[in-house]
C-alpha atoms as one frame of an Amber mdcrd trajectory, in Angstrom:
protein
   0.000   0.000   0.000   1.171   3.133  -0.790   0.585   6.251   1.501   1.896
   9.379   0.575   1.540  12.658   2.127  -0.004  15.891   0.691   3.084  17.650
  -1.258   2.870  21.574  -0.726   4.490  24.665  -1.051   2.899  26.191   2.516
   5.218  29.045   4.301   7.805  27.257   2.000   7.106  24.444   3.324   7.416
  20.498   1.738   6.517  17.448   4.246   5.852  13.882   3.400   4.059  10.840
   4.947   4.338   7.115   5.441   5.842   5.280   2.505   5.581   1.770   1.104
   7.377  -0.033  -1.643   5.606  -2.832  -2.384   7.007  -6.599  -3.907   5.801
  -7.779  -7.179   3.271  -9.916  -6.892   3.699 -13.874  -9.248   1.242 -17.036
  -9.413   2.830 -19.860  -9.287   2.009 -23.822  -8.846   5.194 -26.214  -8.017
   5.409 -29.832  -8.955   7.357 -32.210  -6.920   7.059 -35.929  -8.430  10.488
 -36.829  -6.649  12.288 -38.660  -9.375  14.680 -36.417 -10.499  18.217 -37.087
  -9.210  19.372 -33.345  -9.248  16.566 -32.356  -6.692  18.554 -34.526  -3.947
  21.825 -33.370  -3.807  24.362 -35.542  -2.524  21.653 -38.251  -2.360  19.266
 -36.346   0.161  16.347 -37.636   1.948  14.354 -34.986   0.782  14.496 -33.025
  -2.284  16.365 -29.449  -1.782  13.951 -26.807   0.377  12.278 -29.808   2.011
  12.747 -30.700   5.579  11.538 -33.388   8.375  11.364 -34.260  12.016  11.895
 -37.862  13.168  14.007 -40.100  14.981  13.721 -42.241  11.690  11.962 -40.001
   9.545  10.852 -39.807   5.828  13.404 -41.200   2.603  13.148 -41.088  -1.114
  12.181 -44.442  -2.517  10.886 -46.778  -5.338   8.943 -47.901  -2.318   9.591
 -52.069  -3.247  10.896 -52.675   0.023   7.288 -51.591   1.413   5.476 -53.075
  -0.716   4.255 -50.058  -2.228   4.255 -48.778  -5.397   4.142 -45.403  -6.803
   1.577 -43.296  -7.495   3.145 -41.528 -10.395   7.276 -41.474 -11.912   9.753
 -44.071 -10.293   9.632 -42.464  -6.647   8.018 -41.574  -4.012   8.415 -40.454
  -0.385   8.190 -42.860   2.580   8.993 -43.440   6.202  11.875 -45.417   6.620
   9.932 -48.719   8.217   6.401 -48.316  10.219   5.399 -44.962  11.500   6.713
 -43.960  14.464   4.289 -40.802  15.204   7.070 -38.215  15.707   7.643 -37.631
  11.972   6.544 -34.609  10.465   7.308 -33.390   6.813   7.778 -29.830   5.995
   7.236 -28.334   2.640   9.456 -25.855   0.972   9.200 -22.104   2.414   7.392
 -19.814   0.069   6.813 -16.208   0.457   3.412 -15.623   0.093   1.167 -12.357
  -0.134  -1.408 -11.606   2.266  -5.234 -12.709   1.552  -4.063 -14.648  -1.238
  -5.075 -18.701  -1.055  -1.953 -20.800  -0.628  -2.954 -24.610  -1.680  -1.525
 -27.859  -1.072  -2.555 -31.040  -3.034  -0.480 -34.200  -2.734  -1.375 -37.967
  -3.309  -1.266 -40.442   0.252  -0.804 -44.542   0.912  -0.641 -45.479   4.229
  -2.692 -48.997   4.040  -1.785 -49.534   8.215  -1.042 -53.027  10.094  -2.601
 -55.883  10.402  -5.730 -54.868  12.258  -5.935 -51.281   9.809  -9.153 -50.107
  11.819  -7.204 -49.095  14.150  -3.695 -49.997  13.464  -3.274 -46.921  11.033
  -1.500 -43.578  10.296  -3.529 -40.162   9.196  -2.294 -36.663   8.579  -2.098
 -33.261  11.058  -2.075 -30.611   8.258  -0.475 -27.362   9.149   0.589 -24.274
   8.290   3.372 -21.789   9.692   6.414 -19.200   9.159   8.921 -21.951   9.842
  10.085 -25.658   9.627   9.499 -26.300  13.204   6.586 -27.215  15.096   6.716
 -24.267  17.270   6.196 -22.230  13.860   3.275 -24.375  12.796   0.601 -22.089
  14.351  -1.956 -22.421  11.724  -4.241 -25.521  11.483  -5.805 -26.666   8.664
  -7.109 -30.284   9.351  -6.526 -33.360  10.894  -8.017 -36.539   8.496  -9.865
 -39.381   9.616  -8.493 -41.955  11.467  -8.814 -44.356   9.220  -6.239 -46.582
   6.824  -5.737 -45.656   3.143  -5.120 -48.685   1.290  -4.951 -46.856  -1.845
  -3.370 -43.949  -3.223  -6.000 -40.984  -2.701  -5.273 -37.263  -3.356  -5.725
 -34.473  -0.451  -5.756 -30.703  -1.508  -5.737 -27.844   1.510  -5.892 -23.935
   1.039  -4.885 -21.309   4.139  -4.730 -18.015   3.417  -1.963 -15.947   5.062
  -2.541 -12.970   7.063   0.324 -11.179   6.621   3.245 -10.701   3.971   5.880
 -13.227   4.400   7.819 -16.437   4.190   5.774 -19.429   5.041   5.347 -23.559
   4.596   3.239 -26.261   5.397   3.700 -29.379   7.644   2.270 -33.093   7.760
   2.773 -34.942  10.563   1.768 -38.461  10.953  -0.835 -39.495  14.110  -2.089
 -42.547  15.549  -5.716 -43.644  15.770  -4.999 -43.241  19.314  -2.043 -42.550
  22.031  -1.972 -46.071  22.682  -1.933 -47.566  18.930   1.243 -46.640  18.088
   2.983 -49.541  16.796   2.682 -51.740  14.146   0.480 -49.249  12.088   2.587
 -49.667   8.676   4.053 -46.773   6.411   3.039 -43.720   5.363   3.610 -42.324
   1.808   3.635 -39.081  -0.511   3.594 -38.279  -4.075   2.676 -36.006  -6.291
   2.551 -32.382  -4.649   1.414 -29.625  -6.015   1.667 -26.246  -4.567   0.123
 -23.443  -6.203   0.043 -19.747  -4.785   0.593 -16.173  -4.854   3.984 -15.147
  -3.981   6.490 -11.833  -3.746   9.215 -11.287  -6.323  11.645  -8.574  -5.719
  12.054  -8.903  -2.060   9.679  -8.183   0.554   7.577  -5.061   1.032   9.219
  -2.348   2.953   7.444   0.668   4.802   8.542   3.403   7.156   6.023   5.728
   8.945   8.368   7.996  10.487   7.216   6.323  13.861   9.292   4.568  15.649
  12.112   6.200  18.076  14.716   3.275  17.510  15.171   4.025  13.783  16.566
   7.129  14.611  19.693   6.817  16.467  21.607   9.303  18.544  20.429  12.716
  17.088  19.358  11.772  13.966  16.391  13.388  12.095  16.043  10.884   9.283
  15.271   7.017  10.210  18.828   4.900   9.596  19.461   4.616   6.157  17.670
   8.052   4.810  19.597  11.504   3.785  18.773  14.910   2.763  20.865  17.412
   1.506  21.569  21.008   1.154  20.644  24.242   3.155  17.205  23.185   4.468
  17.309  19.327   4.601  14.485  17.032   5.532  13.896  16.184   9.661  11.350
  14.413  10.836   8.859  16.647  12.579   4.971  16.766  13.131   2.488  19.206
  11.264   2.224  22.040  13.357   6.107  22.359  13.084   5.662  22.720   9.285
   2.683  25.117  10.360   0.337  22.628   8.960  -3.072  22.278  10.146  -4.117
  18.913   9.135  -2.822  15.964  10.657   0.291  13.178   9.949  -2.006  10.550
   7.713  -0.947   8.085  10.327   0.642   8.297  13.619   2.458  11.455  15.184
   4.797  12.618  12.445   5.823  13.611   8.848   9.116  14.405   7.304   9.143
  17.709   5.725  11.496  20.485   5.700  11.028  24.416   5.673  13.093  26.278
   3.887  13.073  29.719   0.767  11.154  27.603  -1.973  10.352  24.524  -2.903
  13.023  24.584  -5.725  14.466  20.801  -5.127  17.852  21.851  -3.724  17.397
  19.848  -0.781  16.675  16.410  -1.996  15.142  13.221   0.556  17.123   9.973
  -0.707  15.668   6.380   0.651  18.006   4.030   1.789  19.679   1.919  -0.735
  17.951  -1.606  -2.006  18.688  -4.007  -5.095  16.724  -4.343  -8.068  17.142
  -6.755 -10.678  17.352  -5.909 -14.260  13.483  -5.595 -15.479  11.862  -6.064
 -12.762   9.914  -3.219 -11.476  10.159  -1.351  -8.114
């Protein structure tokens, strides 16, 4: 969002508001199928982004020595013998723009032991701003506890709050705290993750607000200058002789000075911008 204030020549006077330069924003939808050698470097577990929890934990596979076979390609993704209920498999991070659906869809096998009706393994499905279950603050759904004895396809959509990096999590649960051996494996394949993400880094703002920014004596926030005889400060309206208020918050920056002639330029703080991309 962009938030700019009123630009005026008033008793020589020039102030401006909150700004905000905002990320590009990029659909995308990711495929992970899992049977391309260059996605596991150095013969990972997990293809490169991924991540997992687990004493034993998840492993790329043909899935033969499960009895299981794929769902799609040559591999798939399996626990390394039965479930063990502390395993949890994190997705790649993405960063994602706010109220914009995020959806996961992914194919699961987990046919359970010998007695599956309650010998079995379903799914927590999270979501969070990390690959730990402290960052997994978001819910989505916990499946029925009951075995699947053939490969069936799950999709689930959250839709982030806020700007920023974020993933989502399956971990694997009993049918109950004391069914917890014995259940069998659990499987993945096929993901697809589709979304709306931020190119170009992430969105930065500055209101003029906030004390720490401006160290020592400073009258810029870290980062800004101004130049020549009148420079920019930060300062509130009635300094500037202004009778309407900031747009947001206590303050503006403007500067007073002879004329609004652009002799004392404000300069933002530095960033990077890649060749055709737009800032």
């Amino acid at each position: 969002m962009r938030k700019i204030y009123t630009a005026i020549c008033l008793l020589s006077s020039l102030c401006l508001g909150g700004v905000a330069a905002a990320a590009a924003e990029k659909p995308v939808e990711i495929e992970y199928s899992f049977d391309d050698d260059a996605d596991f470097p150095g013969g990972a577990d997990l293809p490169a982004g991924w991540a997992q929890q687990g004493a034993a934990g998840f492993v790329r596979s043909d899935g033969t020595s499960h009895g299981a076979t794929t769902h799609s390609g040559d591999k798939l993704i399996i626990t390394k013998g039965d479930a063990r209920f502390d395993e949890v498999l994190y997705t790649p991070m993405l960063n994602l723009v706010a109220g914009k659906p995020c959806t996961l869809e992914f194919y699961y096998l987990a046919p359970g032991g010998a007695v599956a009706a309650v010998y079995n393994v379903h799914l927590l499905v999270r979501a969070g701003t990390g690959q730990s279950e402290a960052e997994q603050t978001i819910t989505i759904k916990e499946t029925p506890t009951v075995a699947t004895s053939s490969w069936t396809k799950h999709s689930y959509t959250f839709t982030p709050e806020a700007d920023g990096e974020y993933c989502f999590s399956l971990a694997l649960k009993p049918y109950a705290p004391s069914f917890t051996t014995n259940c069998g494996y659990a499987a993945f394949d096929s993901f697809i993750i589709s979304g709306t993400v931020n190119e170009g880094g992430a969105s930065i703002t500055q209101d003029f607000e906030n004390d720490a920014d401006y160290p020592g004596v400073a009258t810029l926030p870290t980062g800004w200058l101004s130049t020549g005889k009148k420079p920019y400060a930060r300062l509130t309206p009635a300094d500037l002789n202004i009778s309407a208020a900031a747009p947001s918050g206590k303050y503006v920056v403007g500067a007073i000075g002879p004329s609004c002639d652009g002799s004392s330029p404000l300069i933002t703080p530095l960033f990077d911008v890649k060749a055709g991309e737009a800032a």
